[in-house]
Amino acid sequence: MIDVLAPFLDATVRTATPLALAALGETLCERAGVINVGLEGAIIAGCLGAVVGSAAFGAPAGVVVAAVAGLAVAALFGVIVLTARADQIITGTAITLGAYGATGVLYPLSFGPGGAALDIPTLGPIAIPGLSRLPVIGPALFGQSILTYLLFALTLGAWWYLYRTGAGLGWRAVGEHPPAATAAGINVRRVQWLGVLSSGVLGGLGGAALVMQVGTFSEQMSAGRGFIALAVVALGRWTPHGALAAALLFGGATALQYRFQAGGSALPYQLFVALPYLVTLAVLAGGLGRARAPGGLGREAAFSR
Amino acid sequence: MRPRGWLPAAGAALGVVAVLAVLLALGGFDVGAALGAMVRGAAASPAVFASSTLVRATPIIIAGLAVSLAFRAGILNIGADGQLLGGAAAATTVALAIGDGAGALGIVPVLLAGLVAGAACAAGPAWLRRRHGVLEVITTIMVNFVVLHGVSWLVRGPLQEPTRVLPQSASIARALELPVLVPGTRLHAGFAIAIVVGVALHLFFRRTAGGFRVRVLGANPAAAAVAGRIDTAQLSTRVFLWSGALAGLAGAVQVLGVTRALYDNLSPGYGFTAIAVALLAGLHPLGVLVTGTFLGGLSAGAASMQRDAGVPAVLVSVLEASVILSVVVWRARQQRLLAVAA
């Protein structure tokens, strides 16, 4: 049992890492009252950035370029949504569409029409001495890439910031009720910009985590993780720790799918992949406890008003 | 953005071509050769125009009408892609069950299956929006994934073709294929369906009390409830379901007219192109017929641009994105100017 469980948990955490990074960013963004559907665009931009940076200057540079690429995509989203005050959802959808196209065009331009055989330097797993040898959970928690450790640290930091500091309270107030936050002397625009940019950086890092696992780029390789992250955020009830837990659930479902596919089970493996979405819908319906979106989420510049 | 929106729309269409030229130049492609290949692929002759542009435009137009209907009522249905796929899956299932026993008459229940399945895919998000105020954006995207995985299971499980090799369904009976409209081309009756739906939706908005209520609901929900005594919750739900049904119809039409079978990547993101089409048309149903044809032509042209000039066809999604972004920014500006004037 244990020798099945340990690799399964390891795969779960590995699969969940890109998703959890992006979902953490989206949580911060939605807590500031902005829904960034363009997160998927930041992830795919991060993927291309990671490949470009890594191929040129090595894996650490890849991570940095990925974060910058995600930031750039989010900055474009921010200008349109926060400065020009256009509708968040339609803008986000368009940003994703544009990022798919732009990366699909830029990749063959940078690496030649083939490009597929590209082999870039990646970040290997770093085993934490002693702890990684723990039974069952050792490899899953202490034998991961540096980006996973970064995820753990950032999740903890975001939780502490949002729930244990005055500035975090202000941040959440912006998401719940912008006019009230303004009256309380909080600079709403600034918080919303920070939220949007965080989602971009973390989305980009999510893209980097993805690239560091597969070692190459392919068109639309983000495969909807930015959209899945929206579900993860909702399932995690708009908290950083909840998002991490929810991402692990989605990661576990995917890891389980691989096992069932390999094992030739009678149960359709698609059921496991679809299950987390159904759970999320159930949670949103209030069937599994209360989950409520920030009160001001996406309210500003709704399309029809 | 009522009929006055036509002028900016025409401007935007010209802008699209300009943006395309700039993108091509930036990419270091031969702009003339690429644009030439594009025009040839989309409209080298009337027959090519009918077979490629109009055939590609058909699902885009119907899905675009679905999105226009929802957006007009202030419902952000981002799930047209899943609803379309759900419609395609149901249509295929029913078509395979009917076979050629009923002749061409069998087309009717197949199209109905598409409508019903599309509405069913919208039902969950519509209910969650009404009962719990859950943002339809989050739920429709989730349903997209559920449907995607559902189809992936169908074409490898119960609906897989008899030899069990390919991940796709068996082909539908010849009798159920939509008839060709213009002999010598691939243009099928689905395009006529798209036109009929577009005109019907236009008349609904312009000439009926129900259409008026939908427009009021979208323009100002609070006023609709108070001054118009409209049951906004019920009307929203109804519009949401009809929007899903239309997207489902697009899927059914695509199966009966083009693909003739169900498979994984049946929709290359029609649901998202539909958003660009609807916005570019100012949410006007007749406008959607034009902008849908325009984007159908872009997509047909892009395919030939990739073949003949080596330009990646995904460039079109950059174009679609710039269209959407320009329209929403322009619209937000208009609204702020209106607010200042008032």
PDB file of N, CA and C in Angstrom, chain B residues 41-126:
ATOM      1  N   GLY B  41      -7.756  31.954 -50.018  1.00  0.00           N
ATOM      2  CA  GLY B  41      -8.355  30.877 -49.234  1.00  0.00           C
ATOM      3  C   GLY B  41      -9.791  31.173 -48.845  1.00  0.00           C
ATOM      4  N   ALA B  42     -10.093  32.478 -48.656  1.00  0.00           N
ATOM      5  CA  ALA B  42     -11.430  32.838 -48.184  1.00  0.00           C
ATOM      6  C   ALA B  42     -12.392  33.074 -49.337  1.00  0.00           C
ATOM      7  N   ALA B  43     -11.892  33.648 -50.423  1.00  0.00           N
ATOM      8  CA  ALA B  43     -12.822  34.076 -51.472  1.00  0.00           C
ATOM      9  C   ALA B  43     -12.173  34.110 -52.850  1.00  0.00           C
ATOM     10  N   ALA B  44     -11.455  33.050 -53.228  1.00  0.00           N
ATOM     11  CA  ALA B  44     -10.844  33.027 -54.550  1.00  0.00           C
ATOM     12  C   ALA B  44     -11.911  33.066 -55.640  1.00  0.00           C
ATOM     13  N   SER B  45     -13.057  32.413 -55.365  1.00  0.00           N
ATOM     14  CA  SER B  45     -14.167  32.387 -56.313  1.00  0.00           C
ATOM     15  C   SER B  45     -15.436  32.257 -55.485  1.00  0.00           C
ATOM     16  N   PRO B  46     -16.603  32.509 -56.092  1.00  0.00           N
ATOM     17  CA  PRO B  46     -17.841  32.333 -55.329  1.00  0.00           C
ATOM     18  C   PRO B  46     -17.945  30.934 -54.717  1.00  0.00           C
ATOM     19  N   ALA B  47     -17.465  29.927 -55.455  1.00  0.00           N
ATOM     20  CA  ALA B  47     -17.565  28.561 -54.941  1.00  0.00           C
ATOM     21  C   ALA B  47     -16.681  28.384 -53.711  1.00  0.00           C
ATOM     22  N   VAL B  48     -15.458  28.941 -53.757  1.00  0.00           N
ATOM     23  CA  VAL B  48     -14.560  28.857 -52.605  1.00  0.00           C
ATOM     24  C   VAL B  48     -15.163  29.600 -51.420  1.00  0.00           C
ATOM     25  N   PHE B  49     -15.727  30.780 -51.713  1.00  0.00           N
ATOM     26  CA  PHE B  49     -16.361  31.577 -50.656  1.00  0.00           C
ATOM     27  C   PHE B  49     -17.455  30.758 -49.967  1.00  0.00           C
ATOM     28  N   ALA B  50     -18.275  30.070 -50.768  1.00  0.00           N
ATOM     29  CA  ALA B  50     -19.369  29.271 -50.199  1.00  0.00           C
ATOM     30  C   ALA B  50     -18.822  28.069 -49.440  1.00  0.00           C
ATOM     31  N   SER B  51     -17.829  27.383 -50.050  1.00  0.00           N
ATOM     32  CA  SER B  51     -17.350  26.135 -49.456  1.00  0.00           C
ATOM     33  C   SER B  51     -16.472  26.344 -48.236  1.00  0.00           C
ATOM     34  N   SER B  52     -15.656  27.405 -48.239  1.00  0.00           N
ATOM     35  CA  SER B  52     -14.818  27.584 -47.046  1.00  0.00           C
ATOM     36  C   SER B  52     -15.358  28.639 -46.107  1.00  0.00           C
ATOM     37  N   THR B  53     -15.507  29.868 -46.589  1.00  0.00           N
ATOM     38  CA  THR B  53     -15.906  30.941 -45.679  1.00  0.00           C
ATOM     39  C   THR B  53     -17.283  30.693 -45.068  1.00  0.00           C
ATOM     40  N   LEU B  54     -18.286  30.471 -45.895  1.00  0.00           N
ATOM     41  CA  LEU B  54     -19.645  30.349 -45.352  1.00  0.00           C
ATOM     42  C   LEU B  54     -19.807  29.081 -44.523  1.00  0.00           C
ATOM     43  N   VAL B  55     -19.145  27.990 -44.915  1.00  0.00           N
ATOM     44  CA  VAL B  55     -19.242  26.760 -44.130  1.00  0.00           C
ATOM     45  C   VAL B  55     -18.608  26.952 -42.759  1.00  0.00           C
ATOM     46  N   ARG B  56     -17.439  27.630 -42.746  1.00  0.00           N
ATOM     47  CA  ARG B  56     -16.806  27.887 -41.452  1.00  0.00           C
ATOM     48  C   ARG B  56     -17.599  28.889 -40.631  1.00  0.00           C
ATOM     49  N   ALA B  57     -18.285  29.806 -41.328  1.00  0.00           N
ATOM     50  CA  ALA B  57     -19.030  30.849 -40.616  1.00  0.00           C
ATOM     51  C   ALA B  57     -20.259  30.287 -39.914  1.00  0.00           C
ATOM     52  N   THR B  58     -20.812  29.179 -40.428  1.00  0.00           N
ATOM     53  CA  THR B  58     -22.099  28.689 -39.917  1.00  0.00           C
ATOM     54  C   THR B  58     -22.117  28.450 -38.397  1.00  0.00           C
ATOM     55  N   PRO B  59     -21.228  27.614 -37.841  1.00  0.00           N
ATOM     56  CA  PRO B  59     -21.301  27.418 -36.386  1.00  0.00           C
ATOM     57  C   PRO B  59     -20.941  28.696 -35.619  1.00  0.00           C
ATOM     58  N   ILE B  60     -20.035  29.509 -36.218  1.00  0.00           N
ATOM     59  CA  ILE B  60     -19.622  30.744 -35.548  1.00  0.00           C
ATOM     60  C   ILE B  60     -20.814  31.696 -35.437  1.00  0.00           C
ATOM     61  N   ILE B  61     -21.613  31.777 -36.511  1.00  0.00           N
ATOM     62  CA  ILE B  61     -22.770  32.686 -36.498  1.00  0.00           C
ATOM     63  C   ILE B  61     -23.790  32.215 -35.461  1.00  0.00           C
ATOM     64  N   ILE B  62     -24.126  30.915 -35.493  1.00  0.00           N
ATOM     65  CA  ILE B  62     -25.168  30.442 -34.575  1.00  0.00           C
ATOM     66  C   ILE B  62     -24.703  30.615 -33.122  1.00  0.00           C
ATOM     67  N   ALA B  63     -23.446  30.263 -32.833  1.00  0.00           N
ATOM     68  CA  ALA B  63     -22.933  30.449 -31.472  1.00  0.00           C
ATOM     69  C   ALA B  63     -22.857  31.932 -31.139  1.00  0.00           C
ATOM     70  N   GLY B  64     -22.510  32.759 -32.129  1.00  0.00           N
ATOM     71  CA  GLY B  64     -22.451  34.209 -31.920  1.00  0.00           C
ATOM     72  C   GLY B  64     -23.820  34.769 -31.560  1.00  0.00           C
ATOM     73  N   LEU B  65     -24.870  34.224 -32.186  1.00  0.00           N
ATOM     74  CA  LEU B  65     -26.232  34.646 -31.851  1.00  0.00           C
ATOM     75  C   LEU B  65     -26.567  34.239 -30.422  1.00  0.00           C
ATOM     76  N   ALA B  66     -26.115  33.037 -30.029  1.00  0.00           N
ATOM     77  CA  ALA B  66     -26.345  32.571 -28.656  1.00  0.00           C
ATOM     78  C   ALA B  66     -25.712  33.537 -27.660  1.00  0.00           C
ATOM     79  N   VAL B  67     -24.467  33.941 -27.946  1.00  0.00           N
ATOM     80  CA  VAL B  67     -23.764  34.853 -27.045  1.00  0.00           C
ATOM     81  C   VAL B  67     -24.438  36.231 -27.041  1.00  0.00           C
ATOM     82  N   SER B  68     -24.846  36.717 -28.226  1.00  0.00           N
ATOM     83  CA  SER B  68     -25.513  38.029 -28.296  1.00  0.00           C
ATOM     84  C   SER B  68     -26.755  38.053 -27.430  1.00  0.00           C
ATOM     85  N   LEU B  69     -27.553  36.989 -27.545  1.00  0.00           N
ATOM     86  CA  LEU B  69     -28.798  36.918 -26.777  1.00  0.00           C
ATOM     87  C   LEU B  69     -28.501  37.043 -25.277  1.00  0.00           C
ATOM     88  N   ALA B  70     -27.527  36.260 -24.804  1.00  0.00           N
ATOM     89  CA  ALA B  70     -27.212  36.280 -23.375  1.00  0.00           C
ATOM     90  C   ALA B  70     -26.645  37.640 -22.952  1.00  0.00           C
ATOM     91  N   PHE B  71     -25.673  38.151 -23.730  1.00  0.00           N
ATOM     92  CA  PHE B  71     -25.030  39.418 -23.365  1.00  0.00           C
ATOM     93  C   PHE B  71     -26.044  40.558 -23.361  1.00  0.00           C
ATOM     94  N   ARG B  72     -27.002  40.524 -24.318  1.00  0.00           N
ATOM     95  CA  ARG B  72     -28.027  41.569 -24.379  1.00  0.00           C
ATOM     96  C   ARG B  72     -28.787  41.642 -23.062  1.00  0.00           C
ATOM     97  N   ALA B  73     -28.966  40.473 -22.412  1.00  0.00           N
ATOM     98  CA  ALA B  73     -29.712  40.430 -21.160  1.00  0.00           C
ATOM     99  C   ALA B  73     -28.786  40.585 -19.956  1.00  0.00           C
ATOM    100  N   GLY B  74     -27.508  40.860 -20.221  1.00  0.00           N
ATOM    101  CA  GLY B  74     -26.572  41.036 -19.114  1.00  0.00           C
ATOM    102  C   GLY B  74     -26.096  39.738 -18.506  1.00  0.00           C
ATOM    103  N   ILE B  75     -26.230  38.644 -19.259  1.00  0.00           N
ATOM    104  CA  ILE B  75     -25.746  37.353 -18.765  1.00  0.00           C
ATOM    105  C   ILE B  75     -24.450  37.024 -19.488  1.00  0.00           C
ATOM    106  N   LEU B  76     -23.367  36.853 -18.731  1.00  0.00           N
ATOM    107  CA  LEU B  76     -22.070  36.612 -19.360  1.00  0.00           C
ATOM    108  C   LEU B  76     -21.866  35.121 -19.562  1.00  0.00           C
ATOM    109  N   ASN B  77     -22.481  34.609 -20.600  1.00  0.00           N
ATOM    110  CA  ASN B  77     -22.375  33.190 -20.915  1.00  0.00           C
ATOM    111  C   ASN B  77     -21.048  32.933 -21.644  1.00  0.00           C
ATOM    112  N   ILE B  78     -20.054  32.453 -20.883  1.00  0.00           N
ATOM    113  CA  ILE B  78     -18.750  32.168 -21.480  1.00  0.00           C
ATOM    114  C   ILE B  78     -18.710  30.678 -21.860  1.00  0.00           C
ATOM    115  N   GLY B  79     -19.834  29.985 -21.640  1.00  0.00           N
ATOM    116  CA  GLY B  79     -19.834  28.536 -21.810  1.00  0.00           C
ATOM    117  C   GLY B  79     -20.371  28.060 -23.142  1.00  0.00           C
ATOM    118  N   ALA B  80     -20.441  28.959 -24.142  1.00  0.00           N
ATOM    119  CA  ALA B  80     -20.997  28.544 -25.434  1.00  0.00           C
ATOM    120  C   ALA B  80     -20.237  27.343 -26.003  1.00  0.00           C
ATOM    121  N   ASP B  81     -18.936  27.288 -25.725  1.00  0.00           N
ATOM    122  CA  ASP B  81     -18.136  26.187 -26.252  1.00  0.00           C
ATOM    123  C   ASP B  81     -18.623  24.833 -25.712  1.00  0.00           C
ATOM    124  N   GLY B  82     -18.850  24.769 -24.396  1.00  0.00           N
ATOM    125  CA  GLY B  82     -19.328  23.530 -23.797  1.00  0.00           C
ATOM    126  C   GLY B  82     -20.744  23.206 -24.240  1.00  0.00           C
ATOM    127  N   GLN B  83     -21.580  24.233 -24.338  1.00  0.00           N
ATOM    128  CA  GLN B  83     -22.965  24.009 -24.764  1.00  0.00           C
ATOM    129  C   GLN B  83     -22.996  23.505 -26.204  1.00  0.00           C
ATOM    130  N   LEU B  84     -22.116  24.066 -27.031  1.00  0.00           N
ATOM    131  CA  LEU B  84     -22.016  23.617 -28.428  1.00  0.00           C
ATOM    132  C   LEU B  84     -21.598  22.151 -28.488  1.00  0.00           C
ATOM    133  N   LEU B  85     -20.595  21.816 -27.678  1.00  0.00           N
ATOM    134  CA  LEU B  85     -20.098  20.437 -27.664  1.00  0.00           C
ATOM    135  C   LEU B  85     -21.166  19.492 -27.121  1.00  0.00           C
ATOM    136  N   GLY B  86     -21.885  19.933 -26.093  1.00  0.00           N
ATOM    137  CA  GLY B  86     -22.970  19.132 -25.546  1.00  0.00           C
ATOM    138  C   GLY B  86     -24.047  18.893 -26.602  1.00  0.00           C
ATOM    139  N   GLY B  87     -24.368  19.943 -27.360  1.00  0.00           N
ATOM    140  CA  GLY B  87     -25.345  19.815 -28.437  1.00  0.00           C
ATOM    141  C   GLY B  87     -24.874  18.833 -29.495  1.00  0.00           C
ATOM    142  N   ALA B  88     -23.585  18.913 -29.821  1.00  0.00           N
ATOM    143  CA  ALA B  88     -23.015  18.002 -30.822  1.00  0.00           C
ATOM    144  C   ALA B  88     -23.091  16.562 -30.335  1.00  0.00           C
ATOM    145  N   ALA B  89     -22.801  16.349 -29.049  1.00  0.00           N
ATOM    146  CA  ALA B  89     -22.814  14.992 -28.500  1.00  0.00           C
ATOM    147  C   ALA B  89     -24.216  14.414 -28.525  1.00  0.00           C
ATOM    148  N   ALA B  90     -25.193  15.226 -28.092  1.00  0.00           N
ATOM    149  CA  ALA B  90     -26.573  14.741 -28.076  1.00  0.00           C
ATOM    150  C   ALA B  90     -27.060  14.482 -29.498  1.00  0.00           C
ATOM    151  N   ALA B  91     -26.720  15.389 -30.416  1.00  0.00           N
ATOM    152  CA  ALA B  91     -27.151  15.233 -31.801  1.00  0.00           C
ATOM    153  C   ALA B  91     -26.579  13.945 -32.391  1.00  0.00           C
ATOM    154  N   THR B  92     -25.299  13.686 -32.118  1.00  0.00           N
ATOM    155  CA  THR B  92     -24.683  12.469 -32.637  1.00  0.00           C
ATOM    156  C   THR B  92     -25.369  11.230 -32.069  1.00  0.00           C
ATOM    157  N   THR B  93     -25.611  11.262 -30.755  1.00  0.00           N
ATOM    158  CA  THR B  93     -26.261  10.112 -30.116  1.00  0.00           C
ATOM    159  C   THR B  93     -27.611   9.813 -30.765  1.00  0.00           C
ATOM    160  N   VAL B  94     -28.419  10.871 -30.905  1.00  0.00           N
ATOM    161  CA  VAL B  94     -29.756  10.677 -31.479  1.00  0.00           C
ATOM    162  C   VAL B  94     -29.651  10.252 -32.944  1.00  0.00           C
ATOM    163  N   ALA B  95     -28.733  10.884 -33.675  1.00  0.00           N
ATOM    164  CA  ALA B  95     -28.590  10.560 -35.103  1.00  0.00           C
ATOM    165  C   ALA B  95     -28.192   9.105 -35.291  1.00  0.00           C
ATOM    166  N   LEU B  96     -27.286   8.608 -34.449  1.00  0.00           N
ATOM    167  CA  LEU B  96     -26.861   7.214 -34.580  1.00  0.00           C
ATOM    168  C   LEU B  96     -27.997   6.271 -34.216  1.00  0.00           C
ATOM    169  N   ALA B  97     -28.849   6.699 -33.259  1.00  0.00           N
ATOM    170  CA  ALA B  97     -29.986   5.857 -32.865  1.00  0.00           C
ATOM    171  C   ALA B  97     -31.021   5.801 -33.980  1.00  0.00           C
ATOM    172  N   ILE B  98     -31.243   6.930 -34.650  1.00  0.00           N
ATOM    173  CA  ILE B  98     -32.255   6.982 -35.710  1.00  0.00           C
ATOM    174  C   ILE B  98     -31.785   6.238 -36.956  1.00  0.00           C
ATOM    175  N   GLY B  99     -30.509   6.391 -37.310  1.00  0.00           N
ATOM    176  CA  GLY B  99     -30.014   5.782 -38.540  1.00  0.00           C
ATOM    177  C   GLY B  99     -30.704   6.402 -39.741  1.00  0.00           C
ATOM    178  N   ASP B 100     -30.858   5.629 -40.824  1.00  0.00           N
ATOM    179  CA  ASP B 100     -31.519   6.229 -41.983  1.00  0.00           C
ATOM    180  C   ASP B 100     -32.975   5.781 -42.087  1.00  0.00           C
ATOM    181  N   GLY B 101     -33.500   5.257 -40.984  1.00  0.00           N
ATOM    182  CA  GLY B 101     -34.866   4.755 -40.993  1.00  0.00           C
ATOM    183  C   GLY B 101     -35.919   5.809 -41.316  1.00  0.00           C
ATOM    184  N   ALA B 102     -35.705   7.018 -40.837  1.00  0.00           N
ATOM    185  CA  ALA B 102     -36.733   8.048 -40.995  1.00  0.00           C
ATOM    186  C   ALA B 102     -36.448   8.957 -42.187  1.00  0.00           C
ATOM    187  N   GLY B 103     -35.402   8.686 -42.928  1.00  0.00           N
ATOM    188  CA  GLY B 103     -35.036   9.557 -44.037  1.00  0.00           C
ATOM    189  C   GLY B 103     -34.628  10.923 -43.523  1.00  0.00           C
ATOM    190  N   ALA B 104     -34.792  11.950 -44.377  1.00  0.00           N
ATOM    191  CA  ALA B 104     -34.363  13.293 -44.016  1.00  0.00           C
ATOM    192  C   ALA B 104     -35.179  13.859 -42.869  1.00  0.00           C
ATOM    193  N   LEU B 105     -36.362  13.270 -42.631  1.00  0.00           N
ATOM    194  CA  LEU B 105     -37.200  13.747 -41.532  1.00  0.00           C
ATOM    195  C   LEU B 105     -36.506  13.584 -40.180  1.00  0.00           C
ATOM    196  N   GLY B 106     -35.569  12.641 -40.113  1.00  0.00           N
ATOM    197  CA  GLY B 106     -34.842  12.393 -38.879  1.00  0.00           C
ATOM    198  C   GLY B 106     -34.005  13.581 -38.437  1.00  0.00           C
ATOM    199  N   ILE B 107     -33.767  14.516 -39.362  1.00  0.00           N
ATOM    200  CA  ILE B 107     -32.959  15.692 -39.033  1.00  0.00           C
ATOM    201  C   ILE B 107     -33.611  16.499 -37.920  1.00  0.00           C
ATOM    202  N   VAL B 108     -34.956  16.534 -37.936  1.00  0.00           N
ATOM    203  CA  VAL B 108     -35.673  17.356 -36.953  1.00  0.00           C
ATOM    204  C   VAL B 108     -35.386  16.926 -35.508  1.00  0.00           C
ATOM    205  N   PRO B 109     -35.617  15.649 -35.155  1.00  0.00           N
ATOM    206  CA  PRO B 109     -35.294  15.277 -33.768  1.00  0.00           C
ATOM    207  C   PRO B 109     -33.819  15.466 -33.427  1.00  0.00           C
ATOM    208  N   VAL B 110     -32.929  15.318 -34.409  1.00  0.00           N
ATOM    209  CA  VAL B 110     -31.496  15.493 -34.128  1.00  0.00           C
ATOM    210  C   VAL B 110     -31.212  16.940 -33.750  1.00  0.00           C
ATOM    211  N   LEU B 111     -31.780  17.880 -34.502  1.00  0.00           N
ATOM    212  CA  LEU B 111     -31.575  19.297 -34.185  1.00  0.00           C
ATOM    213  C   LEU B 111     -32.194  19.640 -32.830  1.00  0.00           C
ATOM    214  N   LEU B 112     -33.384  19.052 -32.571  1.00  0.00           N
ATOM    215  CA  LEU B 112     -34.020  19.286 -31.273  1.00  0.00           C
ATOM    216  C   LEU B 112     -33.138  18.781 -30.142  1.00  0.00           C
ATOM    217  N   ALA B 113     -32.515  17.620 -30.350  1.00  0.00           N
ATOM    218  CA  ALA B 113     -31.621  17.061 -29.325  1.00  0.00           C
ATOM    219  C   ALA B 113     -30.492  18.049 -29.034  1.00  0.00           C
ATOM    220  N   GLY B 114     -29.961  18.677 -30.090  1.00  0.00           N
ATOM    221  CA  GLY B 114     -28.902  19.670 -29.904  1.00  0.00           C
ATOM    222  C   GLY B 114     -29.383  20.840 -29.073  1.00  0.00           C
ATOM    223  N   LEU B 115     -30.578  21.351 -29.394  1.00  0.00           N
ATOM    224  CA  LEU B 115     -31.147  22.473 -28.646  1.00  0.00           C
ATOM    225  C   LEU B 115     -31.312  22.125 -27.176  1.00  0.00           C
ATOM    226  N   VAL B 116     -31.908  20.945 -26.931  1.00  0.00           N
ATOM    227  CA  VAL B 116     -32.196  20.549 -25.549  1.00  0.00           C
ATOM    228  C   VAL B 116     -30.900  20.346 -24.763  1.00  0.00           C
ATOM    229  N   ALA B 117     -29.921  19.685 -25.393  1.00  0.00           N
ATOM    230  CA  ALA B 117     -28.665  19.421 -24.683  1.00  0.00           C
ATOM    231  C   ALA B 117     -27.934  20.723 -24.380  1.00  0.00           C
ATOM    232  N   GLY B 118     -27.961  21.666 -25.317  1.00  0.00           N
ATOM    233  CA  GLY B 118     -27.318  22.961 -25.070  1.00  0.00           C
ATOM    234  C   GLY B 118     -27.962  23.664 -23.890  1.00  0.00           C
ATOM    235  N   ALA B 119     -29.304  23.641 -23.861  1.00  0.00           N
ATOM    236  CA  ALA B 119     -30.020  24.260 -22.743  1.00  0.00           C
ATOM    237  C   ALA B 119     -29.691  23.534 -21.443  1.00  0.00           C
ATOM    238  N   ALA B 120     -29.561  22.203 -21.522  1.00  0.00           N
ATOM    239  CA  ALA B 120     -29.246  21.427 -20.317  1.00  0.00           C
ATOM    240  C   ALA B 120     -27.881  21.823 -19.767  1.00  0.00           C
ATOM    241  N   CYS B 121     -26.912  22.078 -20.674  1.00  0.00           N
ATOM    242  CA  CYS B 121     -25.573  22.485 -20.228  1.00  0.00           C
ATOM    243  C   CYS B 121     -25.619  23.863 -19.572  1.00  0.00           C
ATOM    244  N   ALA B 122     -26.597  24.689 -19.959  1.00  0.00           N
ATOM    245  CA  ALA B 122     -26.716  26.019 -19.366  1.00  0.00           C
ATOM    246  C   ALA B 122     -27.555  25.993 -18.099  1.00  0.00           C
ATOM    247  N   ALA B 123     -28.285  24.890 -17.899  1.00  0.00           N
ATOM    248  CA  ALA B 123     -29.261  24.851 -16.803  1.00  0.00           C
ATOM    249  C   ALA B 123     -28.592  24.966 -15.431  1.00  0.00           C
ATOM    250  N   GLY B 124     -27.493  24.228 -15.231  1.00  0.00           N
ATOM    251  CA  GLY B 124     -26.802  24.271 -13.941  1.00  0.00           C
ATOM    252  C   GLY B 124     -26.355  25.686 -13.593  1.00  0.00           C
ATOM    253  N   PRO B 125     -25.551  26.313 -14.479  1.00  0.00           N
ATOM    254  CA  PRO B 125     -25.134  27.697 -14.225  1.00  0.00           C
ATOM    255  C   PRO B 125     -26.315  28.653 -14.057  1.00  0.00           C
ATOM    256  N   ALA B 126     -27.383  28.462 -14.835  1.00  0.00           N
ATOM    257  CA  ALA B 126     -28.533  29.359 -14.726  1.00  0.00           C
ATOM    258  C   ALA B 126     -29.182  29.220 -13.355  1.00  0.00           C
TER     259      ALA B 126
END
